[in-house]
CSV table of C-alpha atoms and ligand atoms in Angstrom, one decimal:
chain,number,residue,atom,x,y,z
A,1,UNK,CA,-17.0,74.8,29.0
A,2,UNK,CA,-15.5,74.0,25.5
A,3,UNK,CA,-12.0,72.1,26.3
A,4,UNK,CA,-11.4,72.0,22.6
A,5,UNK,CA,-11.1,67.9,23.0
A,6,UNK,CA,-10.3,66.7,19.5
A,7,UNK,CA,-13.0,64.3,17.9
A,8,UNK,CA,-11.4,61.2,19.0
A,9,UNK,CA,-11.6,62.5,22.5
A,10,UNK,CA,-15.1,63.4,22.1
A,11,UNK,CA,-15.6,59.9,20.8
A,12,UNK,CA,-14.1,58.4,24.0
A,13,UNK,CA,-15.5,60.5,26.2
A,14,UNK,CA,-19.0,59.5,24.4
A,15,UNK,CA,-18.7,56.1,24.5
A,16,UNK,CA,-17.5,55.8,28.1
A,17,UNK,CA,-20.3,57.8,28.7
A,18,UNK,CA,-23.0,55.3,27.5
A,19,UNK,CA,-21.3,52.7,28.8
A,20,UNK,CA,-21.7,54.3,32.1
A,21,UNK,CA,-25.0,55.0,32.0
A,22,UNK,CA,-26.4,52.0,30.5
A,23,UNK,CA,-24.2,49.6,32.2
A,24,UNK,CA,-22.5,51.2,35.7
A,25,UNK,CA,-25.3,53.1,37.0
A,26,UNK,CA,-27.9,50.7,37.2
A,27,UNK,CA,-25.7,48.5,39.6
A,28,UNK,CA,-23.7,51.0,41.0
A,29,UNK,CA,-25.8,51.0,44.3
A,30,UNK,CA,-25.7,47.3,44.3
A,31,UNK,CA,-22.4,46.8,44.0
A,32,UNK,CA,-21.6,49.4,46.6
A,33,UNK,CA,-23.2,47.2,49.4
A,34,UNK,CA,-22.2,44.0,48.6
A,35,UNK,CA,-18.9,45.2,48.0
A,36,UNK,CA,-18.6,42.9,45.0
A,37,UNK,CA,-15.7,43.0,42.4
A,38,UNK,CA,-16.8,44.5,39.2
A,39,UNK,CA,-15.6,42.0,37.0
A,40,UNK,CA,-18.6,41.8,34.7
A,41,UNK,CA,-17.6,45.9,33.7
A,42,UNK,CA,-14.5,45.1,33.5
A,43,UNK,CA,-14.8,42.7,30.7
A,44,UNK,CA,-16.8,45.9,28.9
A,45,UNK,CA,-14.1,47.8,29.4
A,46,UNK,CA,-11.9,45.2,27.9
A,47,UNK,CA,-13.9,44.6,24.9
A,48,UNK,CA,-14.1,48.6,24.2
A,49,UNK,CA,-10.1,48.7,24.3
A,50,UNK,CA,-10.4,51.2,27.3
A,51,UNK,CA,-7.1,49.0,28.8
A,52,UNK,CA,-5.6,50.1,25.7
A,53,UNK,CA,-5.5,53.2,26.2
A,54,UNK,CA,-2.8,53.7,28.2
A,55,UNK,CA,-0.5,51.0,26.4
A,56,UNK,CA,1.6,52.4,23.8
A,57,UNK,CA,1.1,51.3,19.9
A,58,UNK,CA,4.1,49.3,19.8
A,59,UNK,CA,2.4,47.1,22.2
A,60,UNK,CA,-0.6,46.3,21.3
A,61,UNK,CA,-2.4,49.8,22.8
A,62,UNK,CA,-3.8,52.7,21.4
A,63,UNK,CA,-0.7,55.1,22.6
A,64,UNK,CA,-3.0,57.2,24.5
A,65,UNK,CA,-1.9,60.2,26.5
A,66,UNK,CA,-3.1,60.9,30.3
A,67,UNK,CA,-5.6,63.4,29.2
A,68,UNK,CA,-7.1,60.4,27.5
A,69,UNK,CA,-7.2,58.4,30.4
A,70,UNK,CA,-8.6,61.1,32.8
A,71,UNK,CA,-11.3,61.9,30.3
A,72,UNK,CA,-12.7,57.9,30.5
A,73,UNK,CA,-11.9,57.8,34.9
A,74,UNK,CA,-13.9,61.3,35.0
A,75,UNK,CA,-16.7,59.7,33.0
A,76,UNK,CA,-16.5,56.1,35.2
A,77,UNK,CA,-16.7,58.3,38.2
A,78,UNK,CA,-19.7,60.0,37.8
A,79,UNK,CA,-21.3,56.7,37.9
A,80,UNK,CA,-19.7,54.8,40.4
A,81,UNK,CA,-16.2,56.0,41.6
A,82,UNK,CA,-15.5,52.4,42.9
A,83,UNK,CA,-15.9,50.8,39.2
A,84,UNK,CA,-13.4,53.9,37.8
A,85,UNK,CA,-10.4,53.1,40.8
A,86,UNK,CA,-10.6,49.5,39.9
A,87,UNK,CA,-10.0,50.6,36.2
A,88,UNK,CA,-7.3,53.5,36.9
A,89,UNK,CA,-5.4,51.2,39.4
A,90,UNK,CA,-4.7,49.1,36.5
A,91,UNK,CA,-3.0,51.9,34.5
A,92,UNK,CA,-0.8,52.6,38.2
A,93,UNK,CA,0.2,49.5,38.1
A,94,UNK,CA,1.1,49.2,34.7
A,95,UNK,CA,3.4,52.6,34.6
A,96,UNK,CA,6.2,51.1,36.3
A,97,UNK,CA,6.8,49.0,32.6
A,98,UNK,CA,5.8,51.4,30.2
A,99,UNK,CA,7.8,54.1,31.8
A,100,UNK,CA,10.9,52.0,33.5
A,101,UNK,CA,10.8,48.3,31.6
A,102,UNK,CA,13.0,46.4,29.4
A,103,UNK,CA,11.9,46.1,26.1
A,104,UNK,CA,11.7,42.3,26.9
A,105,UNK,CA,8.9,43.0,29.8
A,106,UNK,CA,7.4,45.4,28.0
A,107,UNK,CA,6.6,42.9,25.1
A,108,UNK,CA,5.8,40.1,27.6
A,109,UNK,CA,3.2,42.2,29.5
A,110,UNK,CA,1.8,45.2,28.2
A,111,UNK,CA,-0.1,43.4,25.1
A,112,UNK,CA,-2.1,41.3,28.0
A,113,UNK,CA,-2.4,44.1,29.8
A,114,UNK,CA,-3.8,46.6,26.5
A,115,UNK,CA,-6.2,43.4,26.1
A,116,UNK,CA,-7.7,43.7,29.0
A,117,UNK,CA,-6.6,39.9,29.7
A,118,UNK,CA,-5.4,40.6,32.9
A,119,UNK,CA,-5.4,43.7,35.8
A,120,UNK,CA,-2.4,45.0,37.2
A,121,UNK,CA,-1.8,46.7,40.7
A,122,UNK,CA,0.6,48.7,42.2
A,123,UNK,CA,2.5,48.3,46.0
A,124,UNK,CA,4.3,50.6,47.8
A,125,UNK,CA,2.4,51.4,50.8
A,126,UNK,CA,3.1,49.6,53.9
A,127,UNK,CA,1.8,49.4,57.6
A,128,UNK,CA,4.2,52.0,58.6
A,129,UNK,CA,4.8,53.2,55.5
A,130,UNK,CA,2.4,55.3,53.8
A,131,UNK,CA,3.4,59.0,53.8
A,132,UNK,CA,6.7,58.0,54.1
A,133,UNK,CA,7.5,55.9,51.3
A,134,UNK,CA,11.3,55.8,51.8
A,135,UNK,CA,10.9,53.9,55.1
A,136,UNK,CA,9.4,50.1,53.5
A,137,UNK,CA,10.3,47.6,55.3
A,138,UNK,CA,9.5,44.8,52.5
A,139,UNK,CA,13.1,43.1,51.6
A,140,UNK,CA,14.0,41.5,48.0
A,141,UNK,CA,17.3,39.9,48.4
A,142,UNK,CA,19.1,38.6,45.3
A,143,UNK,CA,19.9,34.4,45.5
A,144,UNK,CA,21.4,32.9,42.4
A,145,UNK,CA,19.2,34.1,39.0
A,146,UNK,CA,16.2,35.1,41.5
A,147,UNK,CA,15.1,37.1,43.9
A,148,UNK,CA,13.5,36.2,46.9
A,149,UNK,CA,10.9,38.5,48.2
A,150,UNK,CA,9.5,38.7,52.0
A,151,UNK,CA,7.4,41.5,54.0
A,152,UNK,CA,3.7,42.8,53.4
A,153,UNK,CA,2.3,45.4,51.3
A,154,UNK,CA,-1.2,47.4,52.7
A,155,UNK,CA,-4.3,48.6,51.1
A,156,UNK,CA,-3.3,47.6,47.9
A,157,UNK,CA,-6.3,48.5,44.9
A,158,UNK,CA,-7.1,45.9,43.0
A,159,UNK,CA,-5.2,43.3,45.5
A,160,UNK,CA,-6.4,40.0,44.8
A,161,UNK,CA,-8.0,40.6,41.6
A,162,UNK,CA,-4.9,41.6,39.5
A,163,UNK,CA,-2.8,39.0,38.3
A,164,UNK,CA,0.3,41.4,37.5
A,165,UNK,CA,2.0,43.7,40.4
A,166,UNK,CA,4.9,46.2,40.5
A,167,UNK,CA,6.4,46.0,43.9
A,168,UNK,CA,8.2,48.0,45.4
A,169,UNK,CA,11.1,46.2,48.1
A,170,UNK,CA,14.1,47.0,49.5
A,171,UNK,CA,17.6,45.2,48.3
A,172,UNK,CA,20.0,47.3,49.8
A,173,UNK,CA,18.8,48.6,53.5
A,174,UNK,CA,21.9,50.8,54.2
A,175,UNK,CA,21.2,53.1,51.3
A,176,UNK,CA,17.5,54.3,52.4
A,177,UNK,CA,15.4,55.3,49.7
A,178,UNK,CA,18.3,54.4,47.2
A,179,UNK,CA,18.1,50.9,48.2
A,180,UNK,CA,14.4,50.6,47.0
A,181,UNK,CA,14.2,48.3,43.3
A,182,UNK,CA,11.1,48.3,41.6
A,183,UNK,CA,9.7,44.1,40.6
A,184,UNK,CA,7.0,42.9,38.9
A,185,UNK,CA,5.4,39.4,40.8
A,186,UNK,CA,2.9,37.3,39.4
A,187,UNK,CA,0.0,36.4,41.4
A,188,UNK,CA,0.0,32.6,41.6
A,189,UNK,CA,3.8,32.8,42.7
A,190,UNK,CA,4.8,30.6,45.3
A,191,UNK,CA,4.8,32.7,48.8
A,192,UNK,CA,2.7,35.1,47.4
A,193,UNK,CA,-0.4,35.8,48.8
A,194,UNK,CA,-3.6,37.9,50.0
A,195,UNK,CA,-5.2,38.9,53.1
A,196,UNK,CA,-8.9,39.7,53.4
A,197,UNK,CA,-10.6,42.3,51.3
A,198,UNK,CA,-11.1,45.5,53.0
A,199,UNK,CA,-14.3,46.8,54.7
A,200,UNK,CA,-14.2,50.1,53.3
A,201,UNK,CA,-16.1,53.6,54.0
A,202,UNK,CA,-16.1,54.3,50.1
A,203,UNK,CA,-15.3,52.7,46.4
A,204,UNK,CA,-16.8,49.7,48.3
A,205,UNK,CA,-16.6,47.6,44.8
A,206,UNK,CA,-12.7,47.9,44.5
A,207,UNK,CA,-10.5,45.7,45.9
A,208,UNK,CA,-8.4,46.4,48.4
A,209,UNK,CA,-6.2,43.9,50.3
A,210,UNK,CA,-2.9,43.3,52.1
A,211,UNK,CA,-0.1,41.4,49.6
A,212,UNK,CA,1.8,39.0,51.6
A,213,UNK,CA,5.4,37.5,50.6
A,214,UNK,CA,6.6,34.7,52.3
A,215,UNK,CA,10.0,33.7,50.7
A,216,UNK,CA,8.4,34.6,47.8
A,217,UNK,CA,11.0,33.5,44.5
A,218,UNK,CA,11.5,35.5,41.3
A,219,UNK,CA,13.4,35.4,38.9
A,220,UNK,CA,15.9,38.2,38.5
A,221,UNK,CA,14.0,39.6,35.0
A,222,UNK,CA,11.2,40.2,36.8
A,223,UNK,CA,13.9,43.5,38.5
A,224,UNK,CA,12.2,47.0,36.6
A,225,UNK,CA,15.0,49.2,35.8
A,226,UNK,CA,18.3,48.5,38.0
A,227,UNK,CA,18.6,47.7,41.6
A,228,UNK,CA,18.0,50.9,43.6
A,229,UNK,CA,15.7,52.8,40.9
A,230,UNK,CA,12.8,51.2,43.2
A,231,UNK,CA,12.0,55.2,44.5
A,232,UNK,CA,11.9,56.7,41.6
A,233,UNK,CA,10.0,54.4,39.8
A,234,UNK,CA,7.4,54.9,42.3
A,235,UNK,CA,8.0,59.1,42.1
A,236,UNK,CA,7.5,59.2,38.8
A,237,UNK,CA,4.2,56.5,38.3
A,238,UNK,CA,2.9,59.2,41.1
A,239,UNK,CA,3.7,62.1,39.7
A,240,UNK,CA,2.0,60.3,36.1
A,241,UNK,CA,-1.1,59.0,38.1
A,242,UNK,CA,-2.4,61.2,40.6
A,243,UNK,CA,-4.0,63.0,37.9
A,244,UNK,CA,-6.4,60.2,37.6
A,245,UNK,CA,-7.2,60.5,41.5
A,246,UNK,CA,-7.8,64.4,40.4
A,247,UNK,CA,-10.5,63.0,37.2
A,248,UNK,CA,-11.9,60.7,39.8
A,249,UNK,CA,-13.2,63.7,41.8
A,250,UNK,CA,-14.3,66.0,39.1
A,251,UNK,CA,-16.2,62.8,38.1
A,252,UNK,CA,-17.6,62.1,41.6
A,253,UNK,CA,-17.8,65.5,42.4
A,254,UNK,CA,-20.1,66.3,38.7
A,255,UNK,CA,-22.9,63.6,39.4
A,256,UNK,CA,-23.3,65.1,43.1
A,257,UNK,CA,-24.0,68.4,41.4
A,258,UNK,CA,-26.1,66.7,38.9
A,259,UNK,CA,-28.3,65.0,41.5
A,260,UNK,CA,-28.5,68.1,43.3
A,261,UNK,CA,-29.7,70.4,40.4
A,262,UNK,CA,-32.3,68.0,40.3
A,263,UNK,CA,-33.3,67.4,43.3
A,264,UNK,CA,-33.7,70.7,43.6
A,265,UNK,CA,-36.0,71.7,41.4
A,266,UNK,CA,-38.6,68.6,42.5
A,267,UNK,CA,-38.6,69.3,45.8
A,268,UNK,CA,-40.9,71.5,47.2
A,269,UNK,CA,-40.9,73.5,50.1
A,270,UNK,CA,-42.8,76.5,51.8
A,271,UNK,CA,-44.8,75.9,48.3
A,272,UNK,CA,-41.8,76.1,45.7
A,273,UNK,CA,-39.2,74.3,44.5
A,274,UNK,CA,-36.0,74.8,46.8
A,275,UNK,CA,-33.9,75.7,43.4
A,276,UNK,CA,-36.2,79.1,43.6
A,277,UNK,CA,-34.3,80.1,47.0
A,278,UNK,CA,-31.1,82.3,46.8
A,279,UNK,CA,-29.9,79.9,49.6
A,280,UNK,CA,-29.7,76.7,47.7
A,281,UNK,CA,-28.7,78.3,44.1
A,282,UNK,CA,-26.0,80.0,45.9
A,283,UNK,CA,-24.8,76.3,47.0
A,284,UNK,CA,-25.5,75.2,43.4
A,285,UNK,CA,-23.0,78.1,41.7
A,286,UNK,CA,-20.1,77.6,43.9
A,287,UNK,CA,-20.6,73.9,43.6
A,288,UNK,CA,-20.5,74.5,40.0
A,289,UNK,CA,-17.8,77.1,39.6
A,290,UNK,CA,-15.1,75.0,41.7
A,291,UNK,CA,-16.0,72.0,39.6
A,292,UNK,CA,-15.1,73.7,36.5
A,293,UNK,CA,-11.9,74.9,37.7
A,294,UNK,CA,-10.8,71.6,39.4
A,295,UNK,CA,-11.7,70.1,36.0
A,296,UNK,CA,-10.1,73.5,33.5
A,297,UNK,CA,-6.8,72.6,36.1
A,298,UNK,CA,-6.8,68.9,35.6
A,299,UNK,CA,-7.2,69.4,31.9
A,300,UNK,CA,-4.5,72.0,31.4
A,301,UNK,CA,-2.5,69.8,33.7
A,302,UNK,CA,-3.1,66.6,31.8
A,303,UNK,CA,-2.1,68.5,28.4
A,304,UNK,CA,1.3,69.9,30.1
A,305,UNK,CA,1.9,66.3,31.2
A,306,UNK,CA,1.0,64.6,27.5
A,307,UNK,CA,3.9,67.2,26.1
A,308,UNK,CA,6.6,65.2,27.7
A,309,UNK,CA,7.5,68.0,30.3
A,310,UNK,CA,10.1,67.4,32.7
A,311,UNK,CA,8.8,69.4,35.4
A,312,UNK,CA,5.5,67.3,36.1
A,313,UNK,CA,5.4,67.0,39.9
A,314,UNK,CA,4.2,70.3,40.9
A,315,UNK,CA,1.1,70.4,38.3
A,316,UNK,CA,0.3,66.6,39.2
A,317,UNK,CA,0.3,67.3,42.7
A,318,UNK,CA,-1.7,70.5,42.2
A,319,UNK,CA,-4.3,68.5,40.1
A,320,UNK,CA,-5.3,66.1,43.1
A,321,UNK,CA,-5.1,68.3,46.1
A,322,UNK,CA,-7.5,71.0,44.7
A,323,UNK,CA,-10.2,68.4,42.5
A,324,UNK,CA,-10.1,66.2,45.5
A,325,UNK,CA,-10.4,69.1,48.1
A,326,UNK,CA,-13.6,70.4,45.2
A,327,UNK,CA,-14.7,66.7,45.8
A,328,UNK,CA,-15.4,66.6,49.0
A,329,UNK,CA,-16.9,70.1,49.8
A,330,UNK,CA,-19.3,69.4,46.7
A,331,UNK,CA,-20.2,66.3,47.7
A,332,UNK,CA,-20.8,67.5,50.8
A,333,UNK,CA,-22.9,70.6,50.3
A,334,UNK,CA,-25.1,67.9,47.8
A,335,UNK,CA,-26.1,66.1,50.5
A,336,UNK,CA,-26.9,69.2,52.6
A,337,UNK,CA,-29.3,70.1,49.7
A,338,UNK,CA,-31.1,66.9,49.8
A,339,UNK,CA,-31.4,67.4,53.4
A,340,UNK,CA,-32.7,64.5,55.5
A,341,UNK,CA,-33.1,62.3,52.5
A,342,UNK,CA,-29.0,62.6,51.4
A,343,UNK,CA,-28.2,61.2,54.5
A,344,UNK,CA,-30.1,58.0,53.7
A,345,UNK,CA,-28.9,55.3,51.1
A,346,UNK,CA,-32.0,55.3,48.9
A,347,UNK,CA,-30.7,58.7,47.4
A,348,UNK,CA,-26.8,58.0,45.4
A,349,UNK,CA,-25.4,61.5,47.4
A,350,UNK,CA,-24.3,59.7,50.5
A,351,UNK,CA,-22.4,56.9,48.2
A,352,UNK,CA,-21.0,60.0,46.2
A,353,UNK,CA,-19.3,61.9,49.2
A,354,UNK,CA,-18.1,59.0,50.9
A,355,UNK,CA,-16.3,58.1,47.4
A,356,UNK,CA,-15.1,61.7,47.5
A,357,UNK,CA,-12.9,61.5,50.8
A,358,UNK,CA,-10.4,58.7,49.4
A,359,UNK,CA,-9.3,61.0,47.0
A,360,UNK,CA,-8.2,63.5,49.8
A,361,UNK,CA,-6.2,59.9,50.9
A,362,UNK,CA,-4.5,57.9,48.5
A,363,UNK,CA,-1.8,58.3,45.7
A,364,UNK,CA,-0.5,60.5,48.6
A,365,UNK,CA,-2.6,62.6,51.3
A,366,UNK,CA,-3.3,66.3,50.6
A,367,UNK,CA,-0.6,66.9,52.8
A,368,UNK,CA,1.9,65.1,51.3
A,369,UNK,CA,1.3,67.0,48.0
A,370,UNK,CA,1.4,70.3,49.7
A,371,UNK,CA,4.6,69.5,50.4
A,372,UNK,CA,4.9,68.4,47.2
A,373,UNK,CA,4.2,71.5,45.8
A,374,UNK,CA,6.1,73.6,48.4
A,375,UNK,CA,9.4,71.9,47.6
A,376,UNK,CA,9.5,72.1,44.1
A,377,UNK,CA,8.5,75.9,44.3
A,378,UNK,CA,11.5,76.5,46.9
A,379,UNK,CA,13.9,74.4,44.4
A,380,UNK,CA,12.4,76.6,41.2
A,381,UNK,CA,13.2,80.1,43.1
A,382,UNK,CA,16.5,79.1,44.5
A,383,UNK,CA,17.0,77.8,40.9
A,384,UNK,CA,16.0,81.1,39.3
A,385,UNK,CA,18.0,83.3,41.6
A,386,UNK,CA,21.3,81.7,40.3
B,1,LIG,N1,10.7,62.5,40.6
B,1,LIG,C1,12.0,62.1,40.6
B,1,LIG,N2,12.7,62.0,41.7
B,1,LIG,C2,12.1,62.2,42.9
B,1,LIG,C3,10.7,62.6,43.0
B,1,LIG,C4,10.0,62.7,41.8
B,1,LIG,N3,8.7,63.1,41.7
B,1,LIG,N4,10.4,62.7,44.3
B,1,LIG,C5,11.5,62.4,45.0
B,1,LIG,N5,12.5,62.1,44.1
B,1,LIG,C6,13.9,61.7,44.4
B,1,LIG,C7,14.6,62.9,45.2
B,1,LIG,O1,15.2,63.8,44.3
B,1,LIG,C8,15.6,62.2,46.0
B,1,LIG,O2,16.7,61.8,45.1
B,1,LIG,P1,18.2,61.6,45.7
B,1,LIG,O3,18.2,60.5,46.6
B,1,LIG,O4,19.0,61.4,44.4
B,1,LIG,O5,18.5,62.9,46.4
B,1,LIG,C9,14.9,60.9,46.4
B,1,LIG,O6,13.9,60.7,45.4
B,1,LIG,C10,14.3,60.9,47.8
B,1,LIG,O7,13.5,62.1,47.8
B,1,LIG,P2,13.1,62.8,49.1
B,1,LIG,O8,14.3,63.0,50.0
B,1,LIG,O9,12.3,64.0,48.8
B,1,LIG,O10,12.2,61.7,49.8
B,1,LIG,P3,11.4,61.7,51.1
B,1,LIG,O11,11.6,60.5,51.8
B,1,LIG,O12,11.5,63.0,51.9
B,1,LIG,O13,9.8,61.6,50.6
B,1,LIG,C11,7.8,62.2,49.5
B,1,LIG,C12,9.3,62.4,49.6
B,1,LIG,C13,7.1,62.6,50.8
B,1,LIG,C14,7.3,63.1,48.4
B,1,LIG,C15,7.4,60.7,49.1
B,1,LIG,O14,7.8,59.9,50.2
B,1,LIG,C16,6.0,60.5,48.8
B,1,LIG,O15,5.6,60.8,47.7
B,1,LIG,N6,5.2,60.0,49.7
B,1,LIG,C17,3.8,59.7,49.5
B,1,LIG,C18,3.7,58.3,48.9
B,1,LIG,C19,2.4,58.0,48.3
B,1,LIG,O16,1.9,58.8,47.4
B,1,LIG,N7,1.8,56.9,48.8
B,1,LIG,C20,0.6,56.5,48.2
B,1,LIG,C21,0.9,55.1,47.8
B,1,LIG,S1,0.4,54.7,46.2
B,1,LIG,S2,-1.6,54.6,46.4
């Protein structure tokens, strides 16, 4: 399909696309069982300006738009989904500033971040707060010219790794989610640390990790927007992010076709190649035909979002439930094709589907933006009938 990407898109997506065939998929496997950083990548990805991307000109970025950024994650995914989180976390993470940040921490951070110098992450979720976001338990509580920070943050991407984090902590308990404040903490801040990296089913190269605040002292610049904006600072980096989650999947969900077309036609059975059998190309159109409208939805999407709608929720939402839904039946019907052999490592489809379920997971379940969705159509018809 011709998505009428202008030429500097095409250029991008071109470039991202060598990089992650000649540098990403040769390790990929690798990576995925030691579980190892990517660091080495990332330093590619820093030298071709990908972390400027999504850091506007004024700062030392390239001012791109989110369609941008889903076109290089889409690409980053199709050769390891692990290596294109650890990138896309960094543009969660960094949000928070370039949407809700004075113009003084916008100057002191996004220029290191557009560099590539150094990763951000973002943390919200909690032990028992992950669907419910308005119920963190993390406390900032304002002393003098600081804050001081204590509780724990879960399953943070990039944990560890990142040296810059927007955090999301309560200051005023009695107010609920309007009590939430958004901060930015430095890693390397006394009573701020990490707890072990996650053994995880999928992105096995990312980072994940617990963020643990232990009187924790910053100072009161490091407060993103005014004391109770914490919520919606952490609505609205969603409601810019979770089309990355949605480019992850086309991307993951892409190479599992691609390894199944081809597969298909080498392997031979009852004296043919299996892509001769109606049973298997029937798998191979619908796999193809939802990928192309996860990715036609994400795009559109993506556009609607770049032309500084209001509305953005709904489409954002609508972006990751149905790619990352796509994701997982593709990459599931790709092992099926590959039979017995899919089910062992030495082929990449087992690594692709267990990449796929996260998707269904984080940035908010499928659930959550179901209900997503639901609300804001209820509010736009009770809206409409006034
Ligand atoms: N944009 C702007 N404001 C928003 C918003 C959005 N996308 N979503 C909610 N708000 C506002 C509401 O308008 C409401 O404002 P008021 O207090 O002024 O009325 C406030 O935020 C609270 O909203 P609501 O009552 O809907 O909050 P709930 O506690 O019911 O939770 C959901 C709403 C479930 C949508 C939210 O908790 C959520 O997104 N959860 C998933 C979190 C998630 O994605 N976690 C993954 C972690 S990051 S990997």
């Amino acid at each position: 399909m011709n998505y009428f990407l202008t030429e500097e898109q095409e250029m991008i997506k071109n470039l991202v696309k060598q990089i992650a065939q000649e540098k990403i998929a040769p390790v990929a496997i690798e990576l995925d069982e030691k579980g190892e950083f990517p660091w080495e990548l990332m330093k590619i990805f820093a030298q071709s300006d990908l972390f400027a991307i999504f850091v506007p000109e004024e700062y030392g970025g390239l001012g791109k738009g989110v369609l941008d950024l889903c076109i290089i994650i889409e690409e980053l995914s199709k050769a390891c989904a692990g290596v294109a989180v650890s990138y896309a976390a960094s543009a969660l993470g960094t949000y928070p500033i370039i949407l809700f940040g004075s113009e003084e921490q916008k100057k002191k951070y996004l220029p290191q971040i557009a560099k590539g110098e150094k990763l951000t992450a973002f943390a919200l979720t909690e032990s028992d707060a992950g669907s419910d976001a308005g119920s963190i338990r993390t406390a900032a509580v304002r002393d003098g010219n600081d804050y001081i920070l204590n509780g724990n943050k879960q399953w943070i991407t990039n944990g560890g790794e990142a040296e810059i984090y927007t955090v999301i902590a309560i200051t005023d308990r009695a107010r609920g989610s309007r009590g939430a404040s958004a901060f930015m903490v430095e890693k390397g801040t006394t009573g701020f640390s990490f707890g072990k990296k996650e053994n995880k089913m999928g992105i096995r190269c990312s980072a994940t990790r617990e963020l643990i605040f232990n009187d924790c002292r910053i100072p009161k610049e490091n407060l993103i927007s005014g004391e109770g904006k914490g919520f919606l600072v952490a609505m609205k980096t969603l409601d810019k992010s979770r089309p990355g989650v949605a480019a992850q999947a086309v991307g993951i969900a892409q190479g599992a076709l691609d390894d199944a077309i081809k597969y298909a036609r080498e392997r031979i059975q009852f004296g043919k190649p299996i892509s001769s059998f109606q049973g298997i190309q029937f798998m191979l159109a619908d796999m193809a035909t939802q990928i192309e409208a996860a990715r036609a939805l994400l795009y559109a999407g993506a556009r609607y979002i770049d032309s500084n709608a209001k509305d953005i929720s709904k489409i954002s939402s609508m972006t990751k439930l149905f790619a990352s839904d796509v994701a997982m039946k593709v990459t599931t019907d790709a092992v099926q094709i590959f039979g017995g052999y899919g089910y062992m490592k030495d082929y990449p489809v087992e690594k692709r589907m267990r990449d796929a379920k996260i998707t269904q997971i984080y940035e908010g379940t499928n659930q959550i933006q179901r209900e997503v969705i639901a609300l804001q159509l209820i509010k736009e018809a009770a809206k409409n009938r006034r």
